[in-house]
XYZ file of C-alpha atoms in Angstrom:
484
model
C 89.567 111.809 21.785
C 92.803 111.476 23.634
C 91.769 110.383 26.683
C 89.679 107.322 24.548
C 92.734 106.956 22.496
C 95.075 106.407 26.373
C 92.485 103.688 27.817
C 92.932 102.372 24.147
C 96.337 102.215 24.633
C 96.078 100.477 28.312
C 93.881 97.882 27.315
C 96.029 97.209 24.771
C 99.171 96.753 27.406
C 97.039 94.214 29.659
C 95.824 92.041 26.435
C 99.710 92.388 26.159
C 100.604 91.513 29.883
C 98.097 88.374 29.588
C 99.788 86.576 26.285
C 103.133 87.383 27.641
C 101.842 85.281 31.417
C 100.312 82.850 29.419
C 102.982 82.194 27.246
C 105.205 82.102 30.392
C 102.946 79.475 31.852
C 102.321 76.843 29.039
C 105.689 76.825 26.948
C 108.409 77.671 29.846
C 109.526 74.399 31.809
C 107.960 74.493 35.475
C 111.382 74.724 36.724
C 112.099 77.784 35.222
C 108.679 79.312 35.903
C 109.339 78.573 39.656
C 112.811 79.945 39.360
C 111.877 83.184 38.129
C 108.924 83.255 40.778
C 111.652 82.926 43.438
C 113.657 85.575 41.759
C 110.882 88.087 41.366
C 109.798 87.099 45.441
C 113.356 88.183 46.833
C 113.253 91.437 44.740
C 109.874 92.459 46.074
C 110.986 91.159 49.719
C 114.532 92.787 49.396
C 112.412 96.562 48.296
C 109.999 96.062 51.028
C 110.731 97.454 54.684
C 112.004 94.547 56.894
C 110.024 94.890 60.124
C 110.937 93.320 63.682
C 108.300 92.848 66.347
C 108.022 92.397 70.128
C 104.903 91.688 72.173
C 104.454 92.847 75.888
C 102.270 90.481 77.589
C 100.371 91.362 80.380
C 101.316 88.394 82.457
C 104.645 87.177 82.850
C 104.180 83.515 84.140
C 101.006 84.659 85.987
C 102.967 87.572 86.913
C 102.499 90.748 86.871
C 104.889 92.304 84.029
C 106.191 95.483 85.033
C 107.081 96.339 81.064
C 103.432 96.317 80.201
C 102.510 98.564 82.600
C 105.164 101.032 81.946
C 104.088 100.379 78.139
C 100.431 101.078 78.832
C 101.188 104.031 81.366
C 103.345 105.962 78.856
C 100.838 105.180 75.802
C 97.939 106.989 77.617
C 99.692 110.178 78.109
C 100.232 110.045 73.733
C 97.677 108.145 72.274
C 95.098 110.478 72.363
C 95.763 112.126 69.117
C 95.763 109.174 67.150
C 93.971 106.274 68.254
C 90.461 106.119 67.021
C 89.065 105.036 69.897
C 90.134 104.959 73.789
C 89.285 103.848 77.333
C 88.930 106.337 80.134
C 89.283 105.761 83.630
C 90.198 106.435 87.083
C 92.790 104.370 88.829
C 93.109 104.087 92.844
C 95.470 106.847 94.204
C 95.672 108.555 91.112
C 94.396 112.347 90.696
C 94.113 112.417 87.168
C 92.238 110.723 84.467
C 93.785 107.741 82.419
C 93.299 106.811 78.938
C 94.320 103.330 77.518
C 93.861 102.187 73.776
C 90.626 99.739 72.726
C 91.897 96.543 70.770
C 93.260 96.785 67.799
C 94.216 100.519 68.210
C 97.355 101.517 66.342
C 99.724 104.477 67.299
C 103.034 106.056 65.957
C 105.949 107.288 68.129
C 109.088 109.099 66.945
C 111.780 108.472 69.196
C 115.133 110.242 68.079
C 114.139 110.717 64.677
C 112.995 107.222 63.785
C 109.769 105.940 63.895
C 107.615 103.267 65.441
C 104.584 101.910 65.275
C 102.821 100.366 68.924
C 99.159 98.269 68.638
C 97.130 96.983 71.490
C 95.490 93.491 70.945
C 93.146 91.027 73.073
C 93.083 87.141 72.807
C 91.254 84.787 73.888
C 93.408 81.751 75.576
C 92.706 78.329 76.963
C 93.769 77.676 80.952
C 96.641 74.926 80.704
C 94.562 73.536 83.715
C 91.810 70.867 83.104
C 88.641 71.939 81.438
C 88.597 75.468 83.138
C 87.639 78.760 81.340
C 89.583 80.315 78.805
C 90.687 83.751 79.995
C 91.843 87.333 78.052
C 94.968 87.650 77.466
C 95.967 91.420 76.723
C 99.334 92.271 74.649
C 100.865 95.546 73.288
C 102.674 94.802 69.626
C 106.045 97.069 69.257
C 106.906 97.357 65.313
C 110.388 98.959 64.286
C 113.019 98.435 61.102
C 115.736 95.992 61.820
C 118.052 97.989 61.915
C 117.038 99.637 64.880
C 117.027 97.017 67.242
C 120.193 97.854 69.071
C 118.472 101.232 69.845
C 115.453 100.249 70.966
C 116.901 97.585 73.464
C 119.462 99.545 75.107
C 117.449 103.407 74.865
C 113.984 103.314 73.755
C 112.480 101.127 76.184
C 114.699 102.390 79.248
C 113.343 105.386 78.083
C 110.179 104.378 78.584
C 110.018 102.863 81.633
C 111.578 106.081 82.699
C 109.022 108.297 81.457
C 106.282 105.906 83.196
C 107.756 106.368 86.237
C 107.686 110.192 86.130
C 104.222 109.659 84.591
C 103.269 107.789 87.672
C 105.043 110.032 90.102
C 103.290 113.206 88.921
C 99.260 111.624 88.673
C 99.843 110.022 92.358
C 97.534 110.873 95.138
C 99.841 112.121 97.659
C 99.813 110.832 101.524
C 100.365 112.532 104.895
C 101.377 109.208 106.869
C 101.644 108.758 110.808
C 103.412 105.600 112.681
C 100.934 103.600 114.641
C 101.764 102.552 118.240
C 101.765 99.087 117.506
C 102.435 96.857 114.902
C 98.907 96.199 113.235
C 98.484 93.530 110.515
C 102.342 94.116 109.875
C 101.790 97.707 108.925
C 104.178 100.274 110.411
C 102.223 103.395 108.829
C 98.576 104.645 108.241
C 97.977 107.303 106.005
C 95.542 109.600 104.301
C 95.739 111.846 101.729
C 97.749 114.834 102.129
C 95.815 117.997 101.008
C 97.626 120.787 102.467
C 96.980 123.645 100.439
C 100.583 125.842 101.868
C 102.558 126.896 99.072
C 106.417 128.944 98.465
C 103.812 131.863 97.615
C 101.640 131.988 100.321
C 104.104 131.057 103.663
C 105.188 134.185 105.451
C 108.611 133.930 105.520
C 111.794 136.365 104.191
C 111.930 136.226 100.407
C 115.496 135.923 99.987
C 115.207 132.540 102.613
C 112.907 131.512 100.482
C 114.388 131.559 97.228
C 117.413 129.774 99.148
C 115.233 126.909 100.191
C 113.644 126.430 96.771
C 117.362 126.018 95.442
C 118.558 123.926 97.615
C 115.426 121.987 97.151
C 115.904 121.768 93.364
C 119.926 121.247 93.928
C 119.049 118.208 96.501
C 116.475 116.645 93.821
C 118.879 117.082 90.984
C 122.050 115.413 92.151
C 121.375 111.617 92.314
C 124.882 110.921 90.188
C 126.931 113.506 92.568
C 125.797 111.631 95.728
C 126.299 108.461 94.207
C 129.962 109.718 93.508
C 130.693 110.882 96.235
C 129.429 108.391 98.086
C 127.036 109.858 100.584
C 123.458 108.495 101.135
C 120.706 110.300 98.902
C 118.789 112.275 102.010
C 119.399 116.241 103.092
C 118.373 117.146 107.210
C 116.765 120.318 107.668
C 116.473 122.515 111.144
C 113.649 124.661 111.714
C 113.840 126.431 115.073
C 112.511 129.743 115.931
C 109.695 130.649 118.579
C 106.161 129.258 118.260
C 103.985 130.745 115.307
C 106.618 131.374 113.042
C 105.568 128.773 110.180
C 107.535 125.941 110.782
C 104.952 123.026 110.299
C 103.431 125.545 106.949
C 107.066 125.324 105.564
C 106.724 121.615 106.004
C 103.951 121.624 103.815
C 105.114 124.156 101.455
C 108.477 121.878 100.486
C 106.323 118.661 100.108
C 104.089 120.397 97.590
C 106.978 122.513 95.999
C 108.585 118.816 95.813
C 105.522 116.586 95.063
C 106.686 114.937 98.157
C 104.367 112.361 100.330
C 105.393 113.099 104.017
C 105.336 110.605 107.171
C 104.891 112.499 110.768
C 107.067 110.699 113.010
C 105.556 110.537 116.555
C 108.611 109.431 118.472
C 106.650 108.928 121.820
C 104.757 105.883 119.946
C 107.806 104.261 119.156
C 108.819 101.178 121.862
C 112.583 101.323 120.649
C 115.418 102.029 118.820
C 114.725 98.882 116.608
C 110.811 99.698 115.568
C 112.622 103.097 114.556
C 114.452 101.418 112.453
C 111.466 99.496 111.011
C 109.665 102.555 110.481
C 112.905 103.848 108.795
C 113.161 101.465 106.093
C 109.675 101.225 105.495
C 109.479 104.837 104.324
C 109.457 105.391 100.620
C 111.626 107.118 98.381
C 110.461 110.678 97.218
C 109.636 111.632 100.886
C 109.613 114.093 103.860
C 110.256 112.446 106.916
C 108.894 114.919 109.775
C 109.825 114.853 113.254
C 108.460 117.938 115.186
C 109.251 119.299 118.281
C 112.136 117.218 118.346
C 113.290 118.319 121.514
C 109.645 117.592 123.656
C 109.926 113.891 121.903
C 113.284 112.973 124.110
C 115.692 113.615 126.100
C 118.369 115.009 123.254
C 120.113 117.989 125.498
C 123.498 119.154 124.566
C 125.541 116.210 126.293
C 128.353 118.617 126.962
C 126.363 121.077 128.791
C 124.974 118.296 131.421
C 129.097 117.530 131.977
C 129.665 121.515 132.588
C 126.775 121.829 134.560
C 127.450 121.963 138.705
C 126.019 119.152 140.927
C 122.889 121.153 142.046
C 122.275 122.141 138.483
C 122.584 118.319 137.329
C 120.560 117.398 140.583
C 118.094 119.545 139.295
C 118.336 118.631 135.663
C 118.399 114.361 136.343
C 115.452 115.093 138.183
C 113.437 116.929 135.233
C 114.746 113.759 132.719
C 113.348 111.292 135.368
C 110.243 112.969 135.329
C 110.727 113.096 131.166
C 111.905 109.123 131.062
C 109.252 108.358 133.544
C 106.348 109.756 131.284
C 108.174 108.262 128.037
C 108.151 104.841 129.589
C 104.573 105.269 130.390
C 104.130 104.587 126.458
C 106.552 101.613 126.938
C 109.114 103.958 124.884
C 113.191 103.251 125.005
C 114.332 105.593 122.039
C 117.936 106.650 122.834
C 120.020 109.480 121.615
C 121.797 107.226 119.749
C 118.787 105.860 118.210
C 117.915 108.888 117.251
C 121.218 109.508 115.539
C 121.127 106.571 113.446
C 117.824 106.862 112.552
C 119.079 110.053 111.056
C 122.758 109.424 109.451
C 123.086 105.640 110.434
C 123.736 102.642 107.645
C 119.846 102.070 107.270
C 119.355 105.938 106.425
C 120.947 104.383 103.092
C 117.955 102.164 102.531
C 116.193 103.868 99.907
C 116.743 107.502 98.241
C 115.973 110.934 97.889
C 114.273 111.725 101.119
C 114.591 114.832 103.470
C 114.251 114.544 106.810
C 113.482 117.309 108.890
C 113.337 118.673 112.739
C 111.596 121.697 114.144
C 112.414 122.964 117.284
C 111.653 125.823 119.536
C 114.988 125.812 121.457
C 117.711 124.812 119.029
C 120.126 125.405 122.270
C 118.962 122.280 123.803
C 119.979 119.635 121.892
C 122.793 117.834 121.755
C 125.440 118.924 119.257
C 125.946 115.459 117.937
C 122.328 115.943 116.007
C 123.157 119.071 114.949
C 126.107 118.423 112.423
C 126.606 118.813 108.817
C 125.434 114.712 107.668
C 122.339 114.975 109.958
C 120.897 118.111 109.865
C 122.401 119.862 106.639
C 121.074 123.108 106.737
C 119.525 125.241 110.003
C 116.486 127.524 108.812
C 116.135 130.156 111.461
C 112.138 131.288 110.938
C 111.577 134.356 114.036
C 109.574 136.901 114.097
C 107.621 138.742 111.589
C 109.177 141.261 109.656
C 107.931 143.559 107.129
C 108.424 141.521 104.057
C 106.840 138.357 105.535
C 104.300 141.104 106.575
C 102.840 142.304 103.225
C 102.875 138.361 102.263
C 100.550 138.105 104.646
C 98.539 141.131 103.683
C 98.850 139.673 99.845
C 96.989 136.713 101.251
C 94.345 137.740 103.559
C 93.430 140.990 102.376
C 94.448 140.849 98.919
C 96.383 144.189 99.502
C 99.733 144.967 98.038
C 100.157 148.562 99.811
C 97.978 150.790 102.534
C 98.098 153.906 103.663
C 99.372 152.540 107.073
C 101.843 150.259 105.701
C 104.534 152.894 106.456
C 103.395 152.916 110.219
C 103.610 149.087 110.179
C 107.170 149.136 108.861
C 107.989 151.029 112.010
C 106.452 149.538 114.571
C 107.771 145.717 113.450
C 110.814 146.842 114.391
C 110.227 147.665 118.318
C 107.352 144.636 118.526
C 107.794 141.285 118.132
C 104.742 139.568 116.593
C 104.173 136.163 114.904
C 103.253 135.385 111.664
C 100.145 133.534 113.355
C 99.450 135.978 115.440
C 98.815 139.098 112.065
C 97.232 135.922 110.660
C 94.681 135.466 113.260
C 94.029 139.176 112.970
C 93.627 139.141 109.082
C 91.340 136.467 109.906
C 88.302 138.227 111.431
C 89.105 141.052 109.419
C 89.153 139.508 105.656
C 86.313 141.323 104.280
C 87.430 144.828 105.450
C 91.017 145.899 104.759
C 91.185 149.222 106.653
C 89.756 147.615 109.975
C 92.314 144.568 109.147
C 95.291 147.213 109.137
C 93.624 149.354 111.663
C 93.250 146.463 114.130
C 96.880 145.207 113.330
C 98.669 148.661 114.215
C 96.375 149.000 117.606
C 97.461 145.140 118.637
C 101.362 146.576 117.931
C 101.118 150.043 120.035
C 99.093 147.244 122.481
C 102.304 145.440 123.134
C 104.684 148.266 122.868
C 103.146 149.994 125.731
C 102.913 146.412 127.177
C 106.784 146.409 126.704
C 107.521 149.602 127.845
C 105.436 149.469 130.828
C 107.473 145.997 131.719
C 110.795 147.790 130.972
C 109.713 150.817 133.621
C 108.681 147.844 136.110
C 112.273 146.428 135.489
C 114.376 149.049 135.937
C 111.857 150.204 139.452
C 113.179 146.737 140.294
C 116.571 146.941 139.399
C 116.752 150.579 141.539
C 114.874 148.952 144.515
C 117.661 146.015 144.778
C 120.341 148.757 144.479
C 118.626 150.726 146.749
C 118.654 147.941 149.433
C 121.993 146.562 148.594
C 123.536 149.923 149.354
C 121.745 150.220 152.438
C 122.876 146.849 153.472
C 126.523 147.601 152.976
C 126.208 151.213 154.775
C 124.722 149.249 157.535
C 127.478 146.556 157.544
C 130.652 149.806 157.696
C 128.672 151.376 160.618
C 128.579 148.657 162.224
C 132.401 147.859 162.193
C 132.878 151.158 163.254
């Protein structure tokens, strides 16, 4: 009974609404009827939410707009929990999957507490030019309150062109790049895609150098303003030098991937001249390692100092190994100087573009030239020798997928009278993967190998040494009896 007796009552308040509109209508003057209407339209628009938009075009003046693709880049990593329906896909040099909104596909984003509302929409548009096709013309609709326009000028969409470029960054397909001899179809480099699976965790190297490097790495990637303040070019040089086998070129690898890093492997032998260096300088890109191994095989880049020390038959004899050097380099039509080199490395062009290490290996760090060696070029030397015990059970972790063994204590021991490689326990590990003990076992005979190697080369020495003392004492005995 009371719930006839409330639609009662309703249909008693719309007979009521409709004689109170009618009367309205027929006996108020038209002026005041449109008056009121006008009255009653600014209350309604002043309650509702006032709304700005802003379209991103796909085109800019049959451009390319680099706001829509920052737009639609950033939107696929955060539509897929709301849109109703998406596009999936697989761009060129990209390793991951990309998802774009359909037409007509709304989304929300909260942005420092405030929210806004993106759409994607498709239109159909006639060419300007004669009676040719109509083409697609692809938009994404921004929707905010007024009152936030100020912010979303000046920090929302900086933000997100940011965030697209990190976005980008991360789903890249990395390259390993190499400098071609000559000039082909005005490209410096060729590439392919760098899939070097060295890690921090898996090269053999000292833990504590390790954790160094990874700081630095993070302290070099983090301190854009600093250099900026300072006013130093964005770039870091590294030094590796050691003996062969020690990991240098696995380090290499290991920073690109710790950094995300594409890297280009400088030959400098292909290069004609300091100028094409240059060229293949500024055509690097940001976000790089720029590799240059065996730095001191490439040229001529002795200690400059040394050669003026040196006597005349030493810098006969030293002129004539750099003929023979300059000789074979000009073979490959190749003038690379020193100085080249050196402003290749710290010059004004180093400054064109930023955050990029460039790095040197070496087997004789003695040899070159002291001028290459500063703080500004080569910013930190990373010494990488011989295997010790800690880079040892690394390499045990790895190939053997042992963490201790009942000879480890023997190992410990014998490192420290043998010198061995990391490559060279590696290529024992190797043949030995799917057997620990004989892995261990055939590690600790290959070390009392080249002990007794060593020791029998120290007895062979010192019979030497005794022999020459021998005769050199004879020779002066002989030399007093004959003056007297």
């Amino acid at each position: 009974m009371e719930i006839l007796l409330d639609w009662k009552s309703i249909g008693s308040l719309l007979a009521t609404l409709m004689f109170v509109r009618t009367a309205i209508r027929d006996f108020l003057p038209p002026e005041v009827n449109q008056a009121l209407k006008r009255f009653f339209a600014k209350i309604l628009t002043y309650l509702q939410p006032k709304l700005v938009s802003i379209l991103i075009e796909e085109f800019d003046n049959s451009y390319n707009n680099d706001l829509y693709d920052s737009v639609q880049c950033y939107l696929g990593s955060k539509c897929v929990s709301q849109a109703q329906i998406l596009k999936l896909s697989k761009p060129k040099n990209s390793k991951n999957l990309s998802f774009t909104m359909d037409a007509n596909q709304t989304f929300d984003d909260i942005y420092n507490g405030f929210k806004l509302n993106w759409s994607f929409h498709t239109i159909e548009k006639k060419s300007d030019i004669g009676f040719s096709r109509s083409h697609e013309c692809k938009y994404f609709q921004l929707s905010f309150h007024t009152k936030y326009k100020d912010l979303v000028h000046s920090h929302y969409l900086p933000y997100i062109m940011k965030e697209a470029e990190i976005i980008k960054f991360k789903n890249r397909e990395r390259k390993l790049f190499t400098n071609r001899s000559a000039d082909e179809n005005g490209r410096l480099w060729s590439s392919v895609p760098f899939t070097h699976p060295s890690t921090f965790d898996t090269v053999a190297i000292d833990p504590v150098l390790k954790k160094e490097i990874k700081d630095d790495l993070i302290k070099f990637v983090n301190r854009k303003e600093f250099y900026t303040r300072v006013g130093r070019s964005w770039k870091r040089g590294y030094l590796l030098y050691g003996p062969p086998g020690t990991g240098k070129t696995s380090l290499i690898a290991s920073i690109a991937n710790f950094l995300e890093f594409d890297i280009y492997d400088l030959e400098l032998t292909a290069v004609s001249s300091n100028s094409q260096l240059r060229k293949l300088l500024i055509s690097t890109t940001s976000k790089s390692v720029i590799v240059v191994e065996d730095i001191d095989c490439s040229l001529d880049l002795s200690d400059r100092q040394k050669k003026c020390n040196n006597s005349d038959a030493e810098n006969d004899k030293l002129n004539f190994g750099n003929n023979i050097k300059k000789s074979s380099q000009s073979s490959f039509g190749s003038s690379v100087s020193l100085s080249g080199v050196l402003n290749f490395v710290d010059g004004l062009w180093s400054s064109c573009g930023g955050e990029r290490l460039i790095i040197f290996t070496t087997n004789h760090k003695e040899k070159l030239d002291a001028a290459l060696l500063r703080p500004g070029r080569m910013d930190k030397h990373i010494n990488l020798t011989f295997c010790d015990y800690k880079s040892f059970k690394i390499l045990a972790k790895n190939y053997l997928l042992v963490d201790e063994h009942k000879i480890m204590k023997q190992v410990e021991e014998l490192l420290g009278a043998v010198k061995m490689t990391p490559a060279d326990v590696a290529e024992i590990f190797m043949s030995c993967d799917e057997d620990v003990d004989m892995g261990m076992r055939n590690v600790v005979e290959e070390m009392k190998k080249r002990l007794k190697a060593k020791e029998i080369k120290k007895c062979e020495v010192e019979e030497e040494e005794k022999e020459e003392e021998i005769v050199e004492e004879e020779l002066v005995n002989s030399i007093v009896g004959c003056e007297w």
